[in-house]
Amino acid sequence: DMNKEHTNRLAETTSPDLQQHARNPVHWWPWCAEALEHARRENKPILLSIGYSACHWCHVMAHESFEDETTAALMNELFVNIKVDREERPDLDKIYQNAHYLLSRRNGGWPLTIFLTADEQMPFFSGTYFPPEPRHGLPGFKELLNNVARAYQQQFDAISEQGKSLKQALDQLTLGDTPVEDSLDGGPLRAGIDTLKQQFDARHGGFGAAPKFPHPDNLALLLYSGGEDQRAFYCACFTLDKMAQGGINDQLGGGFCRYSVDEYWMIPHFEKMLYDNGPLLSLYADAWGLTGDRVFESACHSTAGWVMDEMQSARGGYYSSLDADSEGEEGKFYVWSREEVRQLLSEQEYAVFAVRYGFDGKANFEGKWHLHNMASVSVIGKKLGLDEHQIERRLERARQKLLTQRSKRVRPGRDEKILCAWNALMIRGMARAGRLLDQPAWIASAEQALDFIRRELWRDNRLLAVHKDGVSHQNAYLDDYVLLIQALLEMLQARWDSGHLRWALELAETLLEYFEDRESGGFYFTASDHEQLIQRPRVFTDDAMPSGNGIAAQVLLDLASLSGDMRFQQAAEKTIRAAWNGIRNAPQAHASLLLALDTYLAPGDMLIIRAQPESFAEWKAAAGQAYIPRHRSYIIPLDEADLPGMLSQHQSSGGPSAWLCRQFECLPPVESPAALADLMSV
C-alpha cells in the first residue's frame, strides 16, 4: 500500500530533484513511456512539474502543495502527475518553456507547472509557482486544479484546436527561416556590442537593472573585441571587477552564485551552479591575461579552489550545484551577525574587517551581514592610518578565521549528479585558467573530470548526459557534444594528447551524423534517434548556458583549422547562415554565435610547435608572453606519430619547428626558438 510510507515511483530514480519528491503523497511518475501510456488509457490530462534540486521556489511549492494530503489527493484524482528534473531532461524543459511563453506571453522559470493533453502531450495551460491559496495575484493551486480538469473535460475541442496552432507557433519559434545566401558580414557583431555598451551600468557594472546575471557570453564578446573597441573592453573589465568584489562571489570560500537580486552585485540568490562558474573561471583567466589585474587573478584562485574542494567527486567528475538554503533558510550558511564576527577577530582585525565588509554600517541581509567589499584597501588605509600591506594581512587572517568557523555550520545541500555538458564547461575553465596562470593542479583536476566522462559517459561512439550513484543514462544532447569538443580543444592547448584530438574528431562525426539539420543548416537539440517529442527544437539564442549552435559553430571552425577537414568549416558556416535573420534582429541574444561569426570572418592566429618536451619551456617563452584572446597554440612532442589531417604535414626536417597560421594561410616553418621570437614580434 502506497500510503503506509508514502513512496512513489520517483524513489527508483537517480535524480536528487526527483528523490526529494519520492516521499510526497502525490503519485508522481518520472517521464517515461509507461506514464504517457497510463495517461492515454485513463484519458486524464498530465500535470507536468519541471524543477531542479537547487531551486528555491521549487522547494516552497513542494512544501506547500505536494506534501499536503488534500492537494495530493486532488492531483491524484484528476491528473497523471509527472515530475521532471530539467538538468536531466533539458530537451523537455526547452520545449515546454517555449510553450509556456507562447501560452502566457511571459518568460518561464522554475518550477514550471504545465498541463498537457493525454493523447499528444500538447500543453494547454501553464504557469510557474502557484501558492496554496490565492495571493500575489495568482490563483490558489487547489482551485486551479479543479478549473483546469473541468476545462479539459468540457472544452476538449477548443483545447485540441489551440494545440494545433500552438504546434505551428512552436515550430516557427525554433525552426527558424531558410538559410540566407548573401555574404556574411560583421554588422551584427558591431550592433550586438553597441547594444551591450548602451545597456551598461556605469556605476555598478553589469547590464540593465536588477536582478543581474553574470551572462559570461556577453562579457566574452566585449572582452575579446577589446583590441578594436576600448569602451567594450572597459565595460567587460569593470563588470568582472565589480562581480569579483561583490557578494555574488563568496568572499570567504570562493565560487559565484547564480545572480544578484540588487544592482550592486551585493545580495545574491545563494545557489551556486557549476555551469556559471566554469565560463566565469575562463573569463577571469582571460581578463587577468589581458590586464594583469590582481582582482582577476584572485577570482581565478578562489573559484578553482572552491571547485576542487567542494565540487569534484573522488572519481573525478564535477558535481552540479549547491543549494541556496541550509536548515530551511536561504543564505543561512553564508551570513554573519556583528557579535559573531567580533568574538572571532582581534580588535585590530575587526577594525579593518568592519570597514572592508560594511560591518560599520547597516546590516544588508535580513538583519545580518553578507560579505561585500564596501571600501578599497587604500580608503581603509587613509581612514585608519595603516599601510596597505598591514591591512591585506589582517584581512587575510580575519577571512581564514571566519572560514574555519563557517565550516562548522550545516552545509547547503549538494546536487551530486554529474552532467556531461556542465562538466565540459568546468573542464574548459580549469584547463584554460590552469594554462594562463600556470597552475598544473587545475589542469590535473580537469584531466580527472575528462577521464571520468570518457570512462562513464562514452559508449559505442555516443555520449550519455547524466551520471549518478554509479548509473549513467539519458542519451546526450547537442550541448553535451559541442561543449565536450570545446573542452578537449582547450585541454590540447594546456597539455597535448593525440587521443584527445581523436576523441574530439569522433564527437564531431557523431554531431554531423545525428544532430545536423542538413536541409536548413544548424543543429537540433536532440539526436535523430532520440525519443519522439512534440517538437525537435533548434536553439540559437543563449540563455543561462551558451547556445549549442553557437558553440557548435565555434568548435567546428577550430577543428577545421586544426585538422584541415573542410566539412567542419561548411557545417559551421551553414549554422551561422541558418541563424542569420535572428542574429540580425537581436544580436545581443546571440553572443556565442557572434563569437563564432567573429572567428569565421577573421580567424585568430594558430601556432603549432613540434619539439622535444625538455625544450617546451624555451619554445613557449619564444612564442611571447603577451596574451592574445583568440590566438591558439599547440605544443606537440616531436615523436608524436599518426597525427590527423594537416598536423601530419607539420613535420619538416624531422627536427623541432614551429608553424604560424595567420588568417587563411600558414607561413613557412621556423626551426629555432630565436627565429620564432622574431616572427611573433612582427
Coordinates of N, CA and C in Angstrom, one line a residue, residues 506-580:
E506 N 36.0 12.3 -33.3 CA 34.9 11.3 -33.3 C 33.6 12.0 -32.8
L507 N 33.7 12.8 -31.8 CA 32.5 13.6 -31.4 C 31.9 14.4 -32.5
A508 N 32.8 15.1 -33.3 CA 32.3 15.9 -34.4 C 31.6 15.1 -35.4
E509 N 32.1 13.9 -35.7 CA 31.5 13.0 -36.7 C 30.1 12.6 -36.2
T510 N 30.0 12.3 -34.9 CA 28.7 11.9 -34.4 C 27.7 13.1 -34.4
L511 N 28.3 14.3 -34.2 CA 27.5 15.5 -34.2 C 26.9 15.7 -35.6
L512 N 27.7 15.6 -36.7 CA 27.2 15.8 -38.0 C 26.2 14.7 -38.4
E513 N 26.5 13.4 -37.9 CA 25.6 12.3 -38.3 C 24.2 12.4 -37.7
Y514 N 24.2 12.7 -36.4 CA 22.9 12.6 -35.7 C 22.2 13.9 -35.4
F515 N 22.9 15.0 -35.4 CA 22.3 16.3 -34.9 C 22.1 17.3 -36.0
E516 N 22.8 17.3 -37.1 CA 22.8 18.3 -38.1 C 21.4 18.4 -38.8
D517 N 20.9 19.6 -39.0 CA 19.8 19.8 -39.9 C 20.3 20.0 -41.3
R518 N 20.3 18.9 -42.1 CA 21.1 19.0 -43.4 C 20.4 19.9 -44.4
E519 N 19.1 20.1 -44.2 CA 18.3 21.0 -45.1 C 18.7 22.4 -44.8
S520 N 18.4 22.9 -43.6 CA 18.4 24.3 -43.3 C 19.7 24.7 -42.6
G521 N 20.6 23.8 -42.2 CA 21.8 24.2 -41.5 C 21.5 24.3 -40.0
G522 N 22.6 24.3 -39.2 CA 22.4 24.3 -37.8 C 22.2 22.9 -37.2
F523 N 22.0 22.8 -35.9 CA 21.9 21.5 -35.3 C 20.6 21.5 -34.4
Y524 N 20.0 20.3 -34.4 CA 18.9 20.1 -33.4 C 19.4 19.9 -32.0
F525 N 18.6 20.1 -31.0 CA 19.0 19.9 -29.6 C 19.1 18.4 -29.3
T526 N 18.3 17.6 -30.0 CA 18.3 16.2 -29.7 C 18.7 15.4 -31.0
A527 N 19.2 14.2 -30.7 CA 19.7 13.4 -31.8 C 18.6 12.8 -32.7
S528 N 18.9 12.4 -33.9 CA 17.8 11.9 -34.8 C 17.1 10.7 -34.2
D529 N 17.8 9.9 -33.4 CA 17.2 8.7 -32.8 C 16.7 8.9 -31.4
H530 N 16.5 10.1 -31.0 CA 16.0 10.5 -29.7 C 14.5 10.2 -29.6
E531 N 14.0 10.0 -28.4 CA 12.6 9.9 -28.1 C 11.8 10.9 -28.9
Q532 N 10.7 10.5 -29.6 CA 9.9 11.5 -30.3 C 9.1 12.3 -29.4
L533 N 9.3 13.7 -29.4 CA 8.5 14.6 -28.5 C 7.7 15.5 -29.4
I534 N 6.9 16.4 -28.8 CA 6.1 17.2 -29.7 C 6.9 18.1 -30.6
Q535 N 8.2 18.1 -30.4 CA 9.0 19.0 -31.2 C 10.4 18.6 -31.1
R536 N 11.2 19.0 -32.2 CA 12.6 18.7 -32.1 C 13.3 20.1 -32.3
P537 N 13.6 20.8 -31.2 CA 14.0 22.2 -31.3 C 15.4 22.4 -31.8
R538 N 15.6 23.5 -32.5 CA 16.9 24.0 -32.7 C 17.1 25.3 -31.9
V539 N 18.1 25.4 -31.1 CA 18.2 26.6 -30.2 C 19.4 27.5 -30.7
F540 N 19.1 28.7 -31.0 CA 20.2 29.6 -31.5 C 20.5 30.7 -30.4
T541 N 19.6 31.0 -29.5 CA 19.9 32.1 -28.6 C 20.5 31.5 -27.3
D542 N 21.3 32.3 -26.6 CA 21.9 31.9 -25.4 C 20.9 32.1 -24.3
D543 N 20.9 31.2 -23.3 CA 20.2 31.5 -22.0 C 21.2 31.5 -20.9
A544 N 20.9 30.7 -19.8 CA 21.9 30.6 -18.7 C 23.2 29.9 -19.3
M545 N 23.0 29.1 -20.3 CA 24.1 28.5 -21.0 C 24.2 29.0 -22.4
P546 N 25.5 28.9 -22.9 CA 25.6 29.4 -24.3 C 24.8 28.5 -25.3
S547 N 24.3 29.0 -26.4 CA 23.5 28.2 -27.3 C 24.4 27.1 -27.9
G548 N 23.8 25.9 -28.0 CA 24.5 24.7 -28.6 C 25.0 25.0 -30.0
N549 N 24.1 25.8 -30.7 CA 24.5 26.1 -32.1 C 25.7 27.1 -32.2
G550 N 25.7 28.0 -31.2 CA 26.9 28.9 -31.2 C 28.2 28.2 -30.9
I551 N 28.1 27.3 -29.9 CA 29.3 26.5 -29.6 C 29.7 25.6 -30.7
A552 N 28.7 25.0 -31.3 CA 29.0 24.1 -32.5 C 29.7 24.9 -33.6
A553 N 29.2 26.1 -33.9 CA 29.9 26.8 -34.9 C 31.4 27.2 -34.5
Q554 N 31.5 27.6 -33.3 CA 32.9 27.9 -32.8 C 33.8 26.7 -32.9
V555 N 33.4 25.5 -32.4 CA 34.3 24.4 -32.3 C 34.6 23.8 -33.7
L556 N 33.6 23.8 -34.6 CA 33.8 23.3 -35.9 C 34.8 24.1 -36.7
L557 N 34.7 25.4 -36.5 CA 35.7 26.3 -37.1 C 37.1 26.0 -36.6
D558 N 37.3 25.8 -35.3 CA 38.6 25.4 -34.7 C 39.0 24.1 -35.2
L559 N 38.1 23.1 -35.3 CA 38.5 21.8 -35.8 C 38.9 21.8 -37.2
A560 N 38.2 22.6 -38.0 CA 38.6 22.7 -39.4 C 40.0 23.2 -39.6
S561 N 40.3 24.3 -38.8 CA 41.7 24.8 -39.0 C 42.8 23.9 -38.4
L562 N 42.4 23.1 -37.4 CA 43.4 22.1 -36.8 C 43.6 20.9 -37.7
S563 N 42.4 20.4 -38.3 CA 42.5 19.1 -39.0 C 42.6 19.3 -40.5
G564 N 42.2 20.5 -41.0 CA 42.1 20.7 -42.4 C 40.9 20.1 -43.1
D565 N 39.9 19.6 -42.3 CA 38.7 18.9 -42.8 C 37.7 20.0 -43.1
M566 N 37.4 20.3 -44.4 CA 36.6 21.5 -44.7 C 35.1 21.2 -44.5
R567 N 34.7 19.9 -44.2 CA 33.3 19.7 -43.9 C 32.9 20.4 -42.6
F568 N 33.8 20.5 -41.7 CA 33.6 21.2 -40.4 C 33.3 22.7 -40.7
Q569 N 34.2 23.3 -41.5 CA 34.1 24.7 -41.9 C 32.7 24.9 -42.5
Q570 N 32.3 24.0 -43.4 CA 31.0 24.3 -44.1 C 29.8 24.1 -43.2
A571 N 29.9 23.2 -42.2 CA 28.8 23.0 -41.3 C 28.7 24.2 -40.4
A572 N 29.8 24.8 -40.0 CA 29.8 26.0 -39.2 C 29.2 27.2 -39.9
E573 N 29.6 27.3 -41.2 CA 29.1 28.4 -41.9 C 27.6 28.3 -42.1
K574 N 27.1 27.1 -42.4 CA 25.7 26.8 -42.6 C 24.9 27.1 -41.3
T575 N 25.5 26.9 -40.1 CA 24.9 27.2 -38.8 C 24.7 28.7 -38.7
I576 N 25.7 29.4 -39.0 CA 25.6 30.9 -38.9 C 24.5 31.4 -39.9
R577 N 24.5 30.8 -41.1 CA 23.5 31.3 -42.1 C 22.1 30.9 -41.6
A578 N 21.9 29.8 -41.0 CA 20.6 29.4 -40.5 C 20.1 30.3 -39.5
A579 N 21.0 30.9 -38.7 CA 20.6 31.8 -37.6 C 20.6 33.2 -38.0
W580 N 21.0 33.5 -39.2 CA 21.4 34.9 -39.6 C 20.3 35.9 -39.4

